[in-house]
CSV table of C-alpha atoms in Angstrom, one decimal:
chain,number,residue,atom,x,y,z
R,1,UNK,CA,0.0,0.0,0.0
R,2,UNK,CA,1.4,3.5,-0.9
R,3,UNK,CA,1.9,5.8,2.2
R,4,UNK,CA,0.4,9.2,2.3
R,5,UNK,CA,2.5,11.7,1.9
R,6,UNK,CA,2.4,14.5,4.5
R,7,UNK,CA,4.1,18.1,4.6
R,8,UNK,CA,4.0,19.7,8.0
R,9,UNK,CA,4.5,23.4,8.3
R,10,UNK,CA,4.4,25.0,11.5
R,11,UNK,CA,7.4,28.0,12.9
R,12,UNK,CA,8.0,25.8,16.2
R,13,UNK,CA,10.8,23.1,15.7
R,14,UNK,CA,9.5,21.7,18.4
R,15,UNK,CA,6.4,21.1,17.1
R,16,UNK,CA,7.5,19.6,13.9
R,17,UNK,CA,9.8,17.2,15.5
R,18,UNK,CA,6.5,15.7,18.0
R,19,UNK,CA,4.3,15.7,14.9
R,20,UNK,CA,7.3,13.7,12.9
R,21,UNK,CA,7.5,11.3,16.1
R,22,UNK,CA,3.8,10.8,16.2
R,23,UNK,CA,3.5,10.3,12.6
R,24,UNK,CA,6.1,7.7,12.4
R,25,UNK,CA,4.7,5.4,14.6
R,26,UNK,CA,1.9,4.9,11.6
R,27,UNK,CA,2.9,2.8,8.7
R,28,UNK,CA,0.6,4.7,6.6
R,29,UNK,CA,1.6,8.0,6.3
R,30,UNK,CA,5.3,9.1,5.7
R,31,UNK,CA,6.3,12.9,6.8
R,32,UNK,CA,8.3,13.8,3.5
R,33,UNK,CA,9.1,17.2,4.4
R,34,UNK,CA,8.5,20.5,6.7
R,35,UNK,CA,8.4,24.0,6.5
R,36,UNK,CA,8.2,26.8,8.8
R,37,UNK,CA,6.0,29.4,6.8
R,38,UNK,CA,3.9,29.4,4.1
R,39,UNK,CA,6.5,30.7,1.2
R,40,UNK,CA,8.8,27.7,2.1
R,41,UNK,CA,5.6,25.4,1.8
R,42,UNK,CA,4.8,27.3,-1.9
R,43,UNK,CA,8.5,26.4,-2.4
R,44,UNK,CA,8.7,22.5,-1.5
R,45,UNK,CA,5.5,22.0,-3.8
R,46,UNK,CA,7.5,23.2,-6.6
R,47,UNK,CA,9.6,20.1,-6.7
R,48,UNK,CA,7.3,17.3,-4.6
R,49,UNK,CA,4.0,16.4,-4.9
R,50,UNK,CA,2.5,15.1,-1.1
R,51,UNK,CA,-1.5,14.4,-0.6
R,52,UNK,CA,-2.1,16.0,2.7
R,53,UNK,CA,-0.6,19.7,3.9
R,54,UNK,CA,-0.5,19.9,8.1
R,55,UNK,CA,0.1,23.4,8.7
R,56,UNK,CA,-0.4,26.1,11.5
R,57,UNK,CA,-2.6,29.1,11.4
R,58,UNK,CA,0.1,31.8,12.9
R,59,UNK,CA,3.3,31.6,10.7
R,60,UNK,CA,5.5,34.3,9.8
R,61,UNK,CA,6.2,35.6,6.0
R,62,UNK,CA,2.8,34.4,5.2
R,63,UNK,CA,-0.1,32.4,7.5
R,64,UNK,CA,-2.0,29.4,6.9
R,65,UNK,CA,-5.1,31.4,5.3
R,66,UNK,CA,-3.1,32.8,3.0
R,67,UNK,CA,-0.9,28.8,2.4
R,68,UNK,CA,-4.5,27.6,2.2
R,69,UNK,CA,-5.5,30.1,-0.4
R,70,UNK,CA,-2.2,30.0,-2.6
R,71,UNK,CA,-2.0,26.0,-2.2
R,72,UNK,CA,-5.5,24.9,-3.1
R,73,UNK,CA,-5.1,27.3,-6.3
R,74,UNK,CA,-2.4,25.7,-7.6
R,75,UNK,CA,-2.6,22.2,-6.1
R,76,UNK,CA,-6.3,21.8,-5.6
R,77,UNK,CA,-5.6,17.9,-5.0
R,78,UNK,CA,-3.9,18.5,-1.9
R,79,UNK,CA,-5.6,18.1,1.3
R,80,UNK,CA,-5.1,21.0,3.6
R,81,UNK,CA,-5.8,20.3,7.5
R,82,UNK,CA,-5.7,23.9,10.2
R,83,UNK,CA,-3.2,22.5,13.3
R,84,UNK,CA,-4.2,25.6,15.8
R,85,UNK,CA,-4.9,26.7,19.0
R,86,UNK,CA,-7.4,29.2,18.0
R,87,UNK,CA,-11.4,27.8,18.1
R,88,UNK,CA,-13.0,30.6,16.7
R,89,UNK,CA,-16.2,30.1,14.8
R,90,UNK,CA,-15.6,32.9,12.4
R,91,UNK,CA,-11.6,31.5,11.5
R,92,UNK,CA,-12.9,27.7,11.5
R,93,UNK,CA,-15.6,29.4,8.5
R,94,UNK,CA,-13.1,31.2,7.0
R,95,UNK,CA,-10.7,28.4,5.9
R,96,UNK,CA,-13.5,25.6,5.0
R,97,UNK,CA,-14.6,29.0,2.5
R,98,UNK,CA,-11.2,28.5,1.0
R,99,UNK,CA,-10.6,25.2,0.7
R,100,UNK,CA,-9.2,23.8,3.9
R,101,UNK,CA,-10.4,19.9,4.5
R,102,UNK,CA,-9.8,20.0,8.3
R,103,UNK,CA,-9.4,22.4,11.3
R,104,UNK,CA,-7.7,20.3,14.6
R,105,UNK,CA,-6.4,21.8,17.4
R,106,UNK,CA,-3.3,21.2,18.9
R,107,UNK,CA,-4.8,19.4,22.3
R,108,UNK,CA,-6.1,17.0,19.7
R,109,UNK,CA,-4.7,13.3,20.7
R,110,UNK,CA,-2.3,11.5,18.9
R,111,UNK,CA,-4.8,8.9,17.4
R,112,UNK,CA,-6.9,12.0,16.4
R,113,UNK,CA,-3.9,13.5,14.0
R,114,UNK,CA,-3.2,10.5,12.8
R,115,UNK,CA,-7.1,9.2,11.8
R,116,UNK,CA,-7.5,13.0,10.3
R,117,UNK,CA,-5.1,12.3,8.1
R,118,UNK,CA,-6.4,9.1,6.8
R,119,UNK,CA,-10.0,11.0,7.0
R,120,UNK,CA,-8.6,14.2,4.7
R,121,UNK,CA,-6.6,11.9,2.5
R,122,UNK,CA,-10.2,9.8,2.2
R,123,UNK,CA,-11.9,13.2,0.7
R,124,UNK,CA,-13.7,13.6,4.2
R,125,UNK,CA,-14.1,17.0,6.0
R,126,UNK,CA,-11.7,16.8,9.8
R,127,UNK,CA,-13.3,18.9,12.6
R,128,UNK,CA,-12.4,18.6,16.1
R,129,UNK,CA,-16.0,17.6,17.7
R,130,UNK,CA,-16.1,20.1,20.2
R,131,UNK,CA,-15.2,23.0,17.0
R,132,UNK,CA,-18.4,21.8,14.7
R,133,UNK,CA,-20.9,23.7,17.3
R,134,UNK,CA,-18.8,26.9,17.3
R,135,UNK,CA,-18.4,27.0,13.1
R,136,UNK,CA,-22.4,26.6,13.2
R,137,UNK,CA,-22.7,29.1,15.6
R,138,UNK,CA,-20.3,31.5,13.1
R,139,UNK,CA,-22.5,30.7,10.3
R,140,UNK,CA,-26.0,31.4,11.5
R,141,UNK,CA,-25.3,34.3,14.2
R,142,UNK,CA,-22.9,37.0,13.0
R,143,UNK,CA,-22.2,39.7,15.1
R,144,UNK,CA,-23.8,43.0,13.6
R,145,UNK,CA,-21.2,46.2,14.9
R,146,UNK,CA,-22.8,48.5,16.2
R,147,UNK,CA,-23.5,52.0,14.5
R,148,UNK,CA,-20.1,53.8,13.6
R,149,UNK,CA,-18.1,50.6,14.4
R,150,UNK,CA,-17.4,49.7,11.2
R,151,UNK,CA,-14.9,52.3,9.6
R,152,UNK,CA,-15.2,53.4,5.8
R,153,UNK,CA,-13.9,50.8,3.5
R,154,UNK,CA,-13.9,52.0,0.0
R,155,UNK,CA,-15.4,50.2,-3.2
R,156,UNK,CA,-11.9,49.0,-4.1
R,157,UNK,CA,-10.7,48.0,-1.0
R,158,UNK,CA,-13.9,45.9,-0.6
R,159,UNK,CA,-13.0,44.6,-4.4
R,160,UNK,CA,-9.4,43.9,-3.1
R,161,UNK,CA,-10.7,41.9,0.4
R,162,UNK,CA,-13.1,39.3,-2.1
R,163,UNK,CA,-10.1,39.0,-4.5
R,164,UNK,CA,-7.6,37.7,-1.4
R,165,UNK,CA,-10.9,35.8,-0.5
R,166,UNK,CA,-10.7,34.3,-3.8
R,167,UNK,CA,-7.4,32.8,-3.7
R,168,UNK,CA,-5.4,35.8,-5.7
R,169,UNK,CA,-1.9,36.6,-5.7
R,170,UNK,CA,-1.1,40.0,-5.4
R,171,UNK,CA,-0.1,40.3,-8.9
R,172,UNK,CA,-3.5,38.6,-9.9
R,173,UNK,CA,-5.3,41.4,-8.1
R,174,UNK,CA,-3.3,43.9,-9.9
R,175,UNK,CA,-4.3,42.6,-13.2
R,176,UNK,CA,-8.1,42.5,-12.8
R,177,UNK,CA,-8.0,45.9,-11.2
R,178,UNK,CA,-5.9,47.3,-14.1
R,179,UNK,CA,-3.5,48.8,-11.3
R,180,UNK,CA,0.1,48.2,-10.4
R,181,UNK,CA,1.3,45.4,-7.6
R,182,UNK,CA,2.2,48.4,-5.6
R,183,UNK,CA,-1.3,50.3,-5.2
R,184,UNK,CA,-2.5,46.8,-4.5
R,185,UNK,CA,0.1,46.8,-1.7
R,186,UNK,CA,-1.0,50.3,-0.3
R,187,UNK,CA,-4.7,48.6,-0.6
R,188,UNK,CA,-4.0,46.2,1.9
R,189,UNK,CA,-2.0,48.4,4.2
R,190,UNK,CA,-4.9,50.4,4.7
R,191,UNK,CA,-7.3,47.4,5.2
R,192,UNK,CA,-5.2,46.6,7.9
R,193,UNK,CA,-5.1,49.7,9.2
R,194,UNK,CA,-9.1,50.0,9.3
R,195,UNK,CA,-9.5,46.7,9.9
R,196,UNK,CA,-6.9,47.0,13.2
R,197,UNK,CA,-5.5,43.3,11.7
R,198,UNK,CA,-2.0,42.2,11.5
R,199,UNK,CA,-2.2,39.7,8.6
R,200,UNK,CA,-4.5,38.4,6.1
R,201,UNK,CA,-6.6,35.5,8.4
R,202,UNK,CA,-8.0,38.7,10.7
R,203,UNK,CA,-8.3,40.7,7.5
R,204,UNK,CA,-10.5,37.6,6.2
R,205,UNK,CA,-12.3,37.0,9.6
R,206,UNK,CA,-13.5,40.5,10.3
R,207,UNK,CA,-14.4,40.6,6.7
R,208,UNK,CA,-17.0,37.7,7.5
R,209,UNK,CA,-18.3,39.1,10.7
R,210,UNK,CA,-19.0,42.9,9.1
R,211,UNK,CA,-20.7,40.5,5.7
R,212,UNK,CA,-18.3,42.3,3.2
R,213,UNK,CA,-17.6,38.6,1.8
């Protein structure tokens, strides 16, 4: 039987060599590689083709929304499983949007990783059991802001936001907006500014929550 092939990315060594130990315990699934951001998992798939992508939410140089977003464009056969701390609803939505198979967290127990990777690699959706009453929640009861919480965001920016939301590079979005990578750029600084987000995943989250996507 051919193993699955797993990539793990995740900016903590330390987690990368637990998930290698646990992993190789399972005659199954063979760990063929690991990253610590996103740009170095864009980079492996260049050379290697794996069936399941283990990655964390938080990484540096660019986050596991954004992976999600750049891997499932380009290598829509890969299965993308969420390995987080962070349970919230609105995230959880978020990433299943984009094309992310599973969401686990990191308490999850070793026979839980290794059955979600059989599960994702099977075609079937992973979710932590206690998460799948929070996502419901974030799809049927979305915070309205209140009145004046919600700062301008102009046409554009709002076109720019759906664009990211849609799995576009930043050069993409500069071609169907007829505009130059660097306006796009100055695009997203703002949002982030308005938004009061660091990175793309609370630029995506608050998006959901205020129904701009």
């Amino acid at each position: 039987m051919e193993k699955i092939k797993v990539l793990l990315a995740d900016d903590h060594q330390i987690m990368l060599d637990g998930l290698k130990a646990i992993f190789a315990k399972d005659k199954s699934i063979e760990v063929v590689g690991t990253a610590s951001n996103g740009l170095e998992v864009l980079e492996f798939l260049k050379n290697q083709s794996i069936d399941v992508l283990l990655l964390d939410l938080q990484m540096p140089v660019m986050d596991g929304l954004e992976t999600t977003m750049h891997v499932k464009k380009s290598y829509p056969e890969v299965k993308v499983i969420m390995l987080t701390t962070n349970d919230e609803g609105s995230i959880i939505t978020s990433l299943f949007k984009v094309g992310a198979t599973g969401y686990l967290l990191k308490n999850a127990s070793k026979e839980s990783l290794i059955q979600g990777i059989k599960d994702a690699f099977e075609g079937k959706k992973v979710l932590s059991s206690h998460l799948t009453e929070k996502m419901i929640e974030s799809l049927h009861e979305k915070p309205k802001p209140r009145e004046g919480e919600i700062p301008k965001i102009t046409k554009r920016e709002i076109e720019v936001v759906k664009l990211i939301a849609q799995e576009y590079t930043t050069q993409e979005i500069a071609d169907a907006l007829f505009v130059s990578t660097n306006t796009v750029a100055t695009h997203k600084r703002n949002l982030f500014v308005k938004m009061d987000v660091k990175n793309s995943v609370g630029m995506i989250k608050k998006a959901v929550d205020w129904g701009l996507i």
